[in-house]
Amino acid sequence: MKFSSYMTIVTYFMALLGLYSVTLVESVSPGFMALIIGAVFISLVLNVKKKRVLPSRIWNFLALVIFIIFVADYLLTAKDLWDIITIATRFLIILLAVKLFDLNANRDYVIVYGAVFFLILAAAATTMSLVFLPLLVVFIISAIFAMIVINIKKEFDLRGLAGTEPPPGLFDAPFFISLVTVTTVSVGVTFILFFIIPRMETGFFQRKTLNAIKVTGFSDTVEFGAIGTVKKDHTVVMRVEFPGAKRPAGPIYFRGAVLEEYDGTAWKRRTGPNSLVRNKGGLFTFQKPGRRLVEQKILLEPLSTEVLFAEPYAVRLSAPFPNIWRDAAGAIYLPSPPYSRIRYTVWSSPGASPTGPESGNDMRRLLDLTGAAGGDAGGRLKDLAARLTAGKKTAAQKAAAVKAYLSENYRYTLDVGKGGGTNPIDDFLFFTKEGYCEHFATAFAMLLRAANVPTRLVTGFLQGEWNDMGGYFIVRQSDAHSWTEVYLDGTGWTRFDPTPSAGLKPFSPTSRLSLYLDYMRLKWNRYIISYTSVDQKRFAGNLSARSSSLIAGLKRAMKTGAIRGFLLPLAAGFILVAAAFIIIVRKKGALLTRPAKTPPFYLEMLKILSKKGFCRLSSETPVEFSLRIGDAGVKLITELYMEERYGGRSAGSGDMERVRGIILGLKKLQVKTKKYEPA
């Protein structure tokens, strides 16, 4: 296989790596990528067949035009750093595709590799994908191999051997093993530097890194049935760790938005004043904790909502936000929806319920039946509530009776039919008698309000699926849920979930491989993407503490004499290993150094030429030196030297006879010019 074939293979392989890296950040449209892939395939066919459709100057002109368009696009449309990255990525993709049609000189290949490098760099700056690490390793291996091939090809071209095949065994298995070894060491050193180099508190590209997941049920106004539309979507929305604990006893509810007003078609959040909570030393404090605190470490995907989720009720939160909002119902909100994954730690106290109704207006809103009690529907609703709560004196007794009635007499389903009711709740209670969590929670709330018990609707997520490999819950869109909070005198707000158990079954993956991959994604984001200066300081502190403990232990062992009995065997073992290593190196030394040994006839030629004023510069290759000398004999000796040292071919008897004649002629050569002085 010729050098050009090697370069074509590695060049197109690297081009595909660069184009694939773009898909990790979704910075270009699929249609545009399909067009580029088609152009790359056409250029591959032309390069294999050695056909050139246009001269190089035309391709260079096209590259200039593309650059001008890129500058214009930047000046007219770029608004922030993310736009700049997107525009630059499109420019590099088009430049890469165009340059593949003009692979003539070595610099053309280098331009392609440079474009691929910057595409990989764009992916590194924006993506959070677990695929990026193996992609980077493969790119490094390919880039090193490509540069090796280019430099060897350059040497052969200077020798006038363009178009020839590389020496046998040059790119054999040991070569690729060495290449992979060097790459592995390089990546290892890179990881060490990654954890050592001081990090900034926030990254450059935090404004937008991923497309926000569209979630419903957490805005100020939630249309009835909104949660049911996402129950079949298994997209992951968050992962929740419970440090220092086994799987918590469930079911676990992650509270989100709290809605208090129902008009028959939608629930609305209270429009009263929200409180701004500021970050004090990395911690937000909402209220006094109860008897028990539950810590949760939450990795939240980018969602189209400002709501932060937590087990009820959150009393403290640690996050890198400057401030957050909290409403009277205890719901927590960011100032704006997140554009990237966010990580926060929250401490919840089950007994620390937010306060109850504080005024007559609060009570009227929490007992309002306007949306569910119009016309005949209102009469049926109130009659049913009166029948279910007859003889029940406390709010807790009434709530228990209504919950039991709904759980025993109504069926859970996501495929809800239309009945003869005047509104969704009337339809659910008296006609279809089937529905999902919103139907059960809303009907429960309205029946209790008809019995003069304050209620409100809560939207959030159920616990999801437990990943025992990492000890955390995987919460998906399909785990979206709604339930009811009831105000009990002397207790405060208490959760009641009237939905039957059929609606509480979490999604299960098809294999444990999916759990393992999800665990790897969690750790990748935690220790690579979200690795901060705080983590770095914590790591340094732990390392320092362990080192101090080890040193102190060794000192105690030395004082007590416990370690002295191990020092002599340890030293003897070290000496034996070192001696064995030296013997092996000496035995293999000749074999290891033979390929790199300079032939004596070439050294003798250099010595003779040096005496006559022609010194080889340290920056010159053997071929460049022979070209500067300009002598046919010197060129022949250089070619024999290159073949013996790099090609594994020893000079024959006939070649050596010619070499001796050339060296004899060089000795007799009379140089009339002044002695050459190296710069």
XYZ file of C-alpha atoms in Angstrom:
679
model
C 0.000 0.000 0.000
C 1.394 3.405 -0.978
C 1.774 6.376 1.334
C -1.044 8.160 -0.473
C -3.410 5.276 0.332
C -2.514 5.411 4.023
C -3.078 9.173 4.043
C -6.414 8.895 2.246
C -7.690 6.315 4.731
C -6.634 8.201 7.846
C -7.778 11.559 6.418
C -11.324 10.405 5.714
C -11.477 8.532 8.996
C -10.557 11.723 10.858
C -13.032 13.732 8.781
C -15.824 11.384 9.850
C -14.677 11.721 13.482
C -14.963 15.488 13.215
C -18.404 15.350 11.617
C -19.613 12.863 14.231
C -18.398 15.133 17.041
C -20.712 17.858 15.694
C -23.736 15.614 16.219
C -22.957 15.514 19.960
C -23.850 19.196 20.317
C -26.601 19.383 17.676
C -25.225 22.655 16.328
C -26.309 22.015 12.727
C -29.467 20.681 11.123
C -29.740 17.030 9.975
C -30.420 18.149 6.397
C -27.199 20.162 6.298
C -25.226 17.228 7.709
C -26.723 14.875 5.114
C -25.582 17.247 2.356
C -22.064 17.399 3.805
C -21.833 13.606 4.138
C -22.857 13.288 0.490
C -20.121 15.730 -0.547
C -17.538 13.824 1.511
C -18.507 10.557 -0.193
C -18.193 12.130 -3.653
C -14.748 13.516 -2.807
C -13.668 10.074 -1.596
C -14.628 8.497 -4.926
C -12.752 11.187 -6.849
C -9.635 10.858 -4.688
C -9.579 7.070 -5.024
C -9.845 7.392 -8.807
C -7.237 10.209 -8.817
C -9.609 12.607 -10.572
C -9.590 16.381 -10.081
C -12.727 18.222 -11.137
C -11.294 21.709 -10.534
C -7.767 23.145 -10.206
C -6.412 24.088 -6.793
C -6.774 27.823 -7.352
C -10.545 27.404 -7.786
C -10.823 25.467 -4.507
C -8.722 28.099 -2.749
C -11.045 30.780 -4.105
C -14.055 28.849 -2.791
C -12.409 28.618 0.631
C -11.936 32.403 0.605
C -15.601 32.916 -0.313
C -16.662 30.589 2.517
C -14.552 32.586 4.956
C -16.134 35.866 3.822
C -19.607 34.358 4.295
C -18.566 33.187 7.764
C -17.451 36.710 8.729
C -20.700 38.189 7.392
C -22.742 35.565 9.245
C -20.874 36.379 12.435
C -21.359 40.143 12.116
C -25.055 39.898 11.247
C -26.374 37.065 13.437
C -24.004 36.359 16.336
C -25.520 37.498 19.634
C -23.584 35.497 22.199
C -20.821 32.961 22.623
C -23.070 30.022 21.730
C -23.959 31.664 18.387
C -20.259 32.203 17.665
C -19.501 28.523 18.311
C -22.402 27.448 16.087
C -21.364 29.739 13.212
C -17.706 28.722 13.479
C -18.708 25.054 13.501
C -20.695 25.463 10.275
C -17.722 27.236 8.670
C -15.321 24.451 9.654
C -17.692 21.766 8.353
C -17.994 23.448 4.934
C -14.248 24.132 4.801
C -13.544 20.487 5.627
C -15.869 19.240 2.876
C -14.354 21.607 0.287
C -10.766 20.790 1.197
C -11.383 17.058 0.731
C -11.798 17.788 -2.996
C -8.310 19.322 -3.097
C -5.956 16.831 -1.444
C -2.779 17.428 -3.400
C 0.096 18.680 -1.246
C 0.939 17.750 2.331
C -0.367 21.107 3.553
C -3.835 20.197 2.235
C -3.933 17.190 4.533
C -2.713 19.318 7.438
C -5.553 21.813 6.824
C -8.077 18.952 6.997
C -6.578 17.725 10.266
C -6.698 21.258 11.653
C -10.391 21.599 10.776
C -11.126 18.274 12.469
C -9.184 19.375 15.541
C -11.283 22.518 15.936
C -14.504 20.537 15.449
C -13.393 18.237 18.272
C -12.551 21.337 20.320
C -16.059 22.734 19.743
C -17.518 19.447 20.961
C -15.255 19.500 24.017
C -16.471 22.986 24.903
C -20.155 22.179 24.710
C -20.991 18.490 24.900
C -21.678 16.437 28.016
C -21.908 13.139 26.174
C -20.178 10.064 27.565
C -19.136 9.212 23.983
C -16.716 12.136 23.862
C -13.929 10.396 25.810
C -13.469 7.424 23.423
C -13.950 9.847 20.516
C -11.077 11.969 21.826
C -8.811 8.942 22.307
C -9.466 7.709 18.756
C -8.812 11.207 17.410
C -5.447 11.433 19.205
C -4.365 8.038 17.848
C -5.428 8.981 14.320
C -3.747 12.396 14.488
C -0.429 10.963 15.671
C -0.522 8.296 12.964
C -1.388 10.897 10.311
C 1.521 13.166 11.245
C 3.939 10.220 11.256
C 2.831 9.192 7.765
C 3.130 12.770 6.468
C 6.688 13.217 7.798
C 7.902 9.870 6.442
C 6.285 10.631 3.078
C 8.053 13.991 3.066
C 11.409 12.251 3.556
C 10.718 9.890 0.657
C 9.627 12.778 -1.569
C 12.883 14.632 -0.848
C 14.775 11.501 -1.863
C 12.975 11.417 -5.168
C 10.979 8.311 -4.175
C 7.505 9.849 -4.436
C 4.772 7.310 -5.171
C 6.692 4.337 -3.775
C 5.447 1.994 -1.077
C 6.797 2.281 2.483
C 9.429 -0.281 3.561
C 8.026 -3.667 4.622
C 7.197 -3.872 8.306
C 7.132 -0.107 8.828
C 3.459 0.010 9.845
C 3.280 -3.408 11.472
C 1.644 -4.519 14.723
C 4.479 -3.301 17.025
C 4.183 0.150 15.491
C 0.469 0.379 16.255
C 0.986 -1.074 19.746
C 3.558 1.645 20.430
C 1.184 4.245 19.028
C -1.669 3.130 21.274
C 0.704 3.015 24.271
C 1.915 6.566 23.665
C -1.695 7.735 23.303
C -2.738 6.001 26.521
C 0.090 7.652 28.421
C -0.808 11.025 26.890
C -4.459 10.682 27.900
C -3.411 9.605 31.398
C -1.179 12.653 31.792
C -4.016 14.821 30.462
C -6.370 13.464 33.106
C -3.817 14.168 35.831
C -3.447 17.749 34.591
C -7.243 18.026 34.387
C -7.561 17.358 38.105
C -4.478 19.407 39.101
C -4.818 22.638 37.103
C -6.829 25.234 39.102
C -10.406 25.488 37.857
C -12.723 28.466 37.566
C -16.008 28.503 39.433
C -18.146 28.580 36.275
C -17.403 27.543 32.714
C -17.430 29.701 29.597
C -20.209 27.750 27.935
C -22.803 27.433 30.671
C -25.387 29.605 28.924
C -26.568 26.862 26.648
C -25.228 23.373 26.190
C -28.242 21.166 25.631
C -31.731 21.456 24.259
C -34.194 21.896 27.113
C -36.561 18.966 27.702
C -40.159 20.098 27.326
C -42.056 19.254 30.497
C -45.645 20.138 31.331
C -47.430 20.616 34.620
C -45.017 23.026 36.301
C -45.961 26.464 34.973
C -48.199 29.101 36.556
C -51.175 27.721 34.593
C -51.476 23.978 33.919
C -54.118 22.750 31.498
C -56.068 19.770 32.775
C -54.604 16.601 31.223
C -51.132 18.109 30.702
C -49.356 15.495 32.801
C -51.092 12.637 31.013
C -49.431 13.659 27.739
C -45.932 12.831 29.057
C -46.675 9.613 30.940
C -45.515 7.507 27.954
C -42.246 9.425 27.513
C -39.270 7.679 29.151
C -36.813 10.580 28.791
C -34.660 10.984 31.923
C -35.294 14.290 33.708
C -33.172 13.887 36.834
C -31.087 11.539 38.938
C -31.347 11.656 42.720
C -28.735 10.273 45.127
C -29.329 9.669 48.830
C -25.825 9.839 50.384
C -24.966 7.364 53.099
C -28.180 5.413 52.815
C -29.514 2.334 51.126
C -32.586 2.457 48.972
C -35.076 4.669 50.844
C -38.420 3.196 51.744
C -40.944 4.354 49.178
C -42.765 5.623 47.496
C -40.665 8.799 47.281
C -42.298 11.969 45.977
C -40.294 14.840 44.481
C -42.378 17.961 44.973
C -42.468 20.604 42.258
C -45.191 23.194 41.614
C -48.171 23.853 43.912
C -51.467 24.918 42.284
C -54.417 26.281 44.204
C -57.059 27.616 41.799
C -59.110 25.332 39.501
C -61.469 26.782 36.879
C -62.688 23.524 35.327
C -60.124 23.409 32.500
C -56.839 24.391 34.196
C -55.087 24.702 37.549
C -53.389 27.991 38.427
C -50.627 28.859 40.847
C -51.155 31.436 43.545
C -50.360 34.913 42.227
C -49.408 36.302 45.629
C -45.938 37.614 46.516
C -42.930 35.313 46.276
C -39.927 35.603 48.567
C -36.422 36.075 47.181
C -33.889 33.863 48.977
C -30.237 34.855 48.617
C -27.222 32.596 48.624
C -25.288 32.900 51.860
C -22.030 31.014 51.731
C -23.367 28.591 49.125
C -26.471 27.774 51.177
C -30.125 28.786 50.985
C -32.171 28.461 54.175
C -35.979 28.366 53.959
C -37.266 27.375 57.388
C -36.393 25.493 60.542
C -35.937 21.749 60.087
C -38.067 19.108 61.751
C -36.842 16.123 63.713
C -35.378 14.323 60.682
C -33.368 15.574 57.707
C -33.114 13.743 54.371
C -30.218 14.726 52.101
C -30.608 14.438 48.329
C -28.010 15.161 45.634
C -29.934 15.958 42.466
C -28.618 16.142 38.901
C -31.357 17.918 36.948
C -31.478 17.772 33.165
C -32.139 21.049 31.288
C -35.913 21.445 31.572
C -38.327 24.004 30.179
C -39.362 25.033 33.698
C -37.867 27.071 36.525
C -39.047 24.627 39.198
C -36.537 22.836 41.431
C -37.642 19.457 42.761
C -37.103 17.945 46.197
C -38.686 15.666 48.726
C -41.198 17.603 50.804
C -40.420 19.778 52.548
C -37.160 21.500 51.577
C -35.564 23.403 54.452
C -32.055 24.014 53.067
C -30.489 23.945 49.613
C -26.887 24.169 48.420
C -26.261 25.289 44.839
C -24.087 27.733 42.841
C -27.006 30.106 42.149
C -26.891 33.720 43.393
C -30.568 33.655 44.428
C -33.784 31.675 44.018
C -37.515 32.261 44.535
C -39.825 30.519 46.962
C -43.591 30.918 47.082
C -45.936 30.710 50.084
C -46.614 27.018 49.391
C -42.923 26.142 49.692
C -42.278 25.591 45.966
C -38.753 26.587 44.822
C -38.030 28.345 41.513
C -34.965 29.474 39.592
C -34.977 32.990 38.098
C -35.147 31.393 34.619
C -35.217 27.888 33.084
C -31.795 26.164 33.091
C -30.006 25.796 29.758
C -27.712 23.029 30.972
C -27.636 20.276 33.555
C -27.553 21.629 37.074
C -26.536 19.938 40.289
C -27.770 20.885 43.726
C -28.039 19.362 47.181
C -31.222 19.754 49.193
C -32.112 18.802 52.751
C -35.776 18.003 53.392
C -37.651 17.538 56.624
C -40.913 15.573 56.387
C -42.302 17.252 59.501
C -41.517 20.828 58.448
C -44.725 21.636 56.562
C -45.225 25.173 55.187
C -47.803 27.247 57.047
C -51.517 26.894 56.363
C -54.066 29.479 55.164
C -53.190 32.859 56.660
C -56.239 34.906 55.676
C -59.850 34.694 54.614
C -58.802 35.115 50.982
C -56.471 32.109 51.276
C -59.247 30.002 52.732
C -61.772 31.017 50.049
C -59.301 30.136 47.298
C -58.516 26.748 48.843
C -62.243 25.931 49.184
C -63.337 27.280 45.790
C -65.476 24.870 43.719
C -66.289 27.147 40.785
C -64.540 25.041 38.173
C -66.108 21.710 39.179
C -69.532 22.576 40.609
C -71.410 24.350 37.821
C -75.053 23.309 37.106
C -76.045 19.679 37.600
C -72.393 18.736 38.053
C -72.196 20.853 41.188
C -75.193 19.152 42.727
C -73.859 15.679 42.001
C -70.410 16.598 43.363
C -71.753 18.041 46.621
C -74.162 15.154 47.149
C -71.350 12.633 46.681
C -69.061 14.557 49.049
C -71.775 14.731 51.680
C -72.445 11.025 51.406
C -68.757 10.053 51.632
C -67.963 12.313 54.589
C -71.167 11.746 56.562
C -70.324 11.126 60.190
C -66.661 12.126 59.699
C -65.706 14.897 62.108
C -62.060 15.697 61.275
C -60.411 16.647 57.984
C -58.180 13.578 58.245
C -61.202 11.261 58.519
C -62.900 12.916 55.563
C -59.739 12.668 53.449
C -59.291 8.985 54.290
C -62.910 8.214 53.338
C -62.726 9.995 49.975
C -59.357 8.402 49.145
C -60.673 4.912 49.894
C -63.746 5.502 47.733
C -61.704 6.647 44.709
C -59.106 3.894 45.039
C -61.734 1.138 45.252
C -64.259 2.302 42.650
C -62.252 3.934 39.855
C -59.791 2.512 37.346
C -56.392 3.914 36.367
C -55.751 4.342 32.637
C -53.921 6.729 30.319
C -56.495 6.234 27.547
C -59.395 8.269 28.874
C -62.684 8.243 26.969
C -65.334 10.982 26.795
C -68.491 10.589 28.865
C -71.647 12.626 29.310
C -70.327 14.971 31.998
C -70.313 18.755 31.782
C -66.618 19.036 32.733
C -63.656 16.641 33.116
C -64.242 15.973 36.824
C -67.985 15.436 36.392
C -67.149 13.067 33.537
C -64.617 11.163 35.666
C -66.724 10.872 38.829
C -70.105 9.950 37.357
C -69.647 8.607 33.825
C -66.307 7.121 32.679
C -64.968 6.368 36.188
C -61.471 5.967 34.800
C -58.493 8.261 34.406
C -54.939 8.956 35.515
C -53.319 10.854 38.375
C -54.713 14.282 37.466
C -58.265 12.946 37.453
C -57.867 11.246 40.818
C -56.038 14.155 42.488
C -58.405 16.830 41.142
C -61.553 14.853 42.003
C -60.140 14.183 45.481
C -59.411 17.900 45.982
C -62.853 19.007 44.774
C -64.738 16.458 46.918
C -62.860 17.578 50.014
C -63.442 21.235 49.226
C -67.156 20.409 48.963
C -66.782 19.005 52.497
C -65.187 22.301 53.652
C -61.571 20.954 53.784
C -58.784 23.189 52.265
C -56.880 21.405 49.488
C -54.409 22.151 46.716
C -52.848 20.232 43.835
C -49.128 19.390 43.687
C -47.242 18.359 40.539
C -43.881 16.615 40.586
C -42.350 13.202 40.055
C -42.434 9.810 41.677
C -39.202 8.107 42.689
C -38.651 6.375 39.348
C -36.235 3.465 39.057
C -33.575 2.553 41.603
C -30.099 1.999 40.160
C -28.380 -0.252 42.685
C -25.012 0.134 40.905
C -24.764 3.792 41.883
C -27.350 4.003 44.640
C -29.661 6.575 43.084
C -33.079 7.002 41.484
C -33.465 7.515 37.725
C -36.500 9.753 37.295
C -38.134 9.945 33.862
C -40.898 11.942 32.215
C -43.130 8.911 32.655
C -42.738 9.346 36.421
C -44.498 12.734 36.303
C -47.295 12.689 38.849
C -49.861 14.856 40.601
C -51.262 14.445 44.093
C -53.132 16.482 46.681
C -52.108 18.271 49.861
C -54.779 18.615 52.535
C -54.611 21.074 55.416
C -55.153 19.305 58.730
C -55.638 21.357 61.889
C -52.767 20.835 64.293
C -50.659 19.051 61.675
C -50.385 21.357 58.677
C -50.269 20.393 55.029
C -50.302 16.620 54.536
C -49.875 14.638 51.335
C -52.721 12.405 50.144
C -52.337 10.417 46.923
C -55.661 8.897 45.827
C -54.271 7.403 42.597
C -54.443 3.560 42.601
C -51.207 1.615 42.734
C -51.487 0.837 38.986
C -50.411 4.408 38.338
C -47.324 4.164 40.556
C -45.375 1.418 38.749
C -42.041 2.772 37.497
C -40.576 2.116 34.080
C -38.157 -0.837 33.981
C -35.253 -1.116 31.513
C -34.746 -4.188 29.362
C -31.278 -5.029 30.725
C -28.781 -4.143 33.433
C -26.525 -2.761 30.718
C -28.743 0.332 30.574
C -28.303 0.794 34.338
C -24.529 0.503 34.008
C -24.410 3.036 31.153
C -26.606 5.441 33.108
C -24.296 5.085 36.110
C -21.330 5.908 33.875
C -23.143 9.017 32.586
C -23.789 10.146 36.141
C -20.128 9.779 37.145
C -18.939 11.384 33.892
C -21.038 14.458 34.572
C -20.114 14.521 38.273
C -16.342 14.162 38.022
C -15.613 15.513 34.535
C -18.278 17.946 33.352
C -19.218 19.348 36.774
C -15.770 19.093 38.367
C -15.273 22.427 40.146
C -12.708 24.205 42.275
C -14.658 23.097 45.360
C -14.192 19.446 44.333
C -10.541 20.160 43.668
C -10.029 21.634 47.134
C -11.892 18.719 48.711
C -9.723 16.231 46.788
C -6.529 18.040 47.816
C -7.683 18.119 51.431
C -8.459 14.392 51.481
C -5.132 13.598 49.827
C -3.266 15.746 52.351
C -5.097 14.140 55.278
C -4.370 10.609 54.051
C -0.710 11.450 53.419
C -0.344 12.905 56.897
C -2.015 9.852 58.392
C 0.321 7.523 56.463
C 3.427 9.446 57.496
C 2.293 9.507 61.125
C 1.690 5.750 61.007
C 5.171 5.137 59.593
C 6.718 7.294 62.320
C 4.898 5.352 65.030
C 5.992 2.080 63.441
C 9.611 3.263 63.357
C 9.512 4.258 67.015
C 8.026 0.966 68.134
C 10.303 -1.057 65.869
C 7.392 -2.773 64.186
C 8.599 -1.821 60.731
C 12.280 -2.735 61.141
C 11.608 -6.384 60.488
C 10.207 -5.516 57.053
C 12.907 -3.083 55.934
C 15.606 -5.700 55.168
C 13.349 -7.998 53.061
C 11.929 -4.939 51.302
C 15.384 -3.596 50.461
C 16.586 -7.025 49.314
C 13.545 -7.419 47.085
C 14.133 -4.015 45.549
C 17.794 -4.832 44.829
C 16.855 -8.138 43.183
C 14.244 -6.503 40.955
C 16.681 -3.744 39.953
C 19.437 -6.282 39.166
C 17.066 -8.379 37.058
C 15.962 -5.309 35.153
C 19.576 -4.287 34.423
C 20.461 -7.788 33.181
C 17.438 -7.911 30.890
C 18.172 -4.464 29.483
C 21.805 -5.370 28.802
C 20.864 -8.605 27.055
C 18.288 -6.860 24.942
C 20.413 -3.785 24.460
C 22.050 -4.852 21.247
C 18.721 -5.844 19.745
C 17.026 -2.675 20.909
C 19.726 -0.344 19.612
C 20.644 -2.150 16.373
C 17.940 -0.539 14.206
C 19.009 2.912 15.345
C 22.757 2.327 14.888
C 24.347 4.535 12.228
C 26.299 2.556 9.568
C 30.105 3.120 9.816
C 30.441 4.121 6.148
C 28.006 7.027 6.646
C 29.883 8.226 9.747
C 33.167 8.057 7.822
C 31.647 10.149 4.995
C 30.458 12.790 7.469
C 33.923 12.896 9.046
C 35.663 13.406 5.704
C 33.232 16.114 4.582
C 33.569 17.864 7.935
C 37.337 18.072 7.557
C 36.842 19.626 4.163
C 34.438 22.267 5.544
C 31.057 20.670 4.863
C 29.465 20.158 8.266
C 25.965 18.773 8.624
C 23.745 21.110 10.627
C 21.779 19.746 13.564
C 18.565 20.977 11.912
C 19.258 19.132 8.633
C 17.961 15.708 7.734
C 20.369 13.333 5.928
C 18.491 13.906 2.665
C 18.596 17.696 3.027
C 22.351 17.543 3.721
C 23.023 15.440 0.621
C 20.968 17.836 -1.516
C 23.028 20.784 -0.220
C 26.271 19.014 -1.032
C 25.001 18.265 -4.536
C 27.351 15.334 -5.143
C 26.063 12.097 -6.729
C 28.330 9.935 -4.561
C 27.168 11.588 -1.344
C 23.555 11.119 -2.456
C 24.161 7.387 -3.099
C 25.756 6.823 0.330
C 22.856 8.716 1.973
C 20.299 6.509 0.202
C 22.109 3.341 1.311
C 22.240 4.715 4.872
C 18.497 5.482 4.869
C 17.612 2.028 3.525
C 19.767 0.259 6.132
C 18.649 2.313 9.121
C 14.948 2.752 8.368
C 14.139 0.125 5.756
C 15.919 -2.846 7.325
C 17.951 -3.525 4.135
C 21.721 -3.982 4.510
C 24.047 -2.879 1.755
C 25.289 -5.710 -0.468
C 28.865 -6.435 -1.475
C 28.442 -4.545 -4.738
C 27.060 -1.516 -2.950
C 29.909 -1.539 -0.439
C 32.435 -1.676 -3.280
C 30.923 1.505 -4.740
C 30.864 3.123 -1.287
C 34.584 2.479 -0.784
C 35.309 4.074 -4.139
C 33.231 7.134 -3.333
C 34.878 7.577 0.095
C 38.340 7.253 -1.479
C 37.397 9.953 -3.984
C 36.159 12.234 -1.218
C 39.493 11.860 0.598
C 41.359 12.946 -2.503
C 38.964 15.819 -3.189
C 40.710 19.171 -3.145
C 38.437 21.967 -1.903
C 39.521 25.400 -3.085
C 36.705 27.331 -1.421
C 36.982 28.645 2.105
C 36.038 26.390 4.930
C 32.262 26.187 5.592
C 31.310 27.815 8.862
C 27.938 26.701 10.291
C 25.676 29.562 11.375
